[in-house]
């Protein structure tokens, strides 16, 4: 699910999925370069750079990127604010 909201001086894009979710302890690590949660290592393609690069791009644009998840099996929400 993708939601776009506009405000007087900002925009917000929220991307939500119903996938495997992210464990609470891992949320602080997801923006580290090459980080891949142990549950997907070896089972999914990826380098662990996507979120790190996305956050840096958001910050260069004077915005930010946040990740929320209630844990395993609860999906994930990415919030991009600009």
XYZ file of C-alpha atoms in Angstrom:
82
model
C 0.000 0.000 0.000
C 1.335 3.431 -0.927
C -0.045 6.632 0.593
C 0.930 10.162 -0.443
C 0.008 13.113 1.775
C 0.774 16.766 1.187
C 0.955 19.434 3.843
C 1.560 23.170 3.668
C 5.363 22.869 3.564
C 6.030 19.153 3.220
C 5.020 15.851 1.668
C 4.952 12.364 3.109
C 5.068 9.061 1.266
C 4.241 5.912 3.214
C 4.890 2.457 1.786
C 3.420 -0.425 3.795
C 3.641 -4.161 3.265
C 2.306 -7.237 5.003
C 5.559 -9.178 4.773
C 7.746 -10.800 7.401
C 8.195 -7.594 9.404
C 11.274 -6.439 11.274
C 12.028 -7.391 14.847
C 12.184 -4.394 17.241
C 15.884 -4.887 17.999
C 16.684 -4.809 14.280
C 14.924 -1.491 13.598
C 17.928 0.496 14.819
C 20.203 -1.416 12.431
C 18.236 -1.342 9.148
C 19.922 1.843 7.868
C 23.450 0.461 8.357
C 25.196 -0.321 5.077
C 25.160 -4.043 4.221
C 22.790 -4.874 7.085
C 20.472 -7.797 6.352
C 18.217 -9.241 9.004
C 19.200 -12.804 9.895
C 15.831 -14.182 8.743
C 16.458 -13.203 5.111
C 20.187 -13.793 4.775
C 20.717 -16.312 2.031
C 17.022 -16.652 1.228
C 16.457 -13.323 -0.533
C 18.508 -11.374 -3.041
C 19.926 -8.063 -1.922
C 23.075 -6.377 -0.752
C 21.778 -4.587 2.331
C 22.363 -1.181 0.741
C 18.834 -0.159 -0.266
C 17.673 1.429 2.976
C 21.067 2.976 3.722
C 21.108 4.681 0.312
C 17.438 5.661 0.534
C 17.992 7.371 3.896
C 21.020 9.258 2.582
C 19.086 10.419 -0.483
C 16.211 11.580 1.729
C 18.629 13.551 3.912
C 20.340 15.155 0.902
C 16.864 16.330 -0.147
C 16.468 17.789 3.381
C 13.972 15.112 4.357
C 14.187 11.866 6.256
C 13.220 8.217 6.071
C 11.831 6.188 8.961
C 11.019 2.486 9.256
C 8.343 1.083 11.547
C 7.344 -2.504 12.249
C 5.527 -4.177 15.097
C 7.669 -7.278 14.704
C 7.743 -10.649 13.053
C 4.832 -11.328 10.733
C 3.387 -7.822 11.157
C 4.678 -6.148 7.988
C 6.747 -2.992 7.650
C 6.044 0.681 7.054
C 8.557 3.024 5.388
C 7.851 6.730 5.879
C 9.580 9.266 3.652
C 9.169 12.906 4.673
C 10.297 15.817 2.569
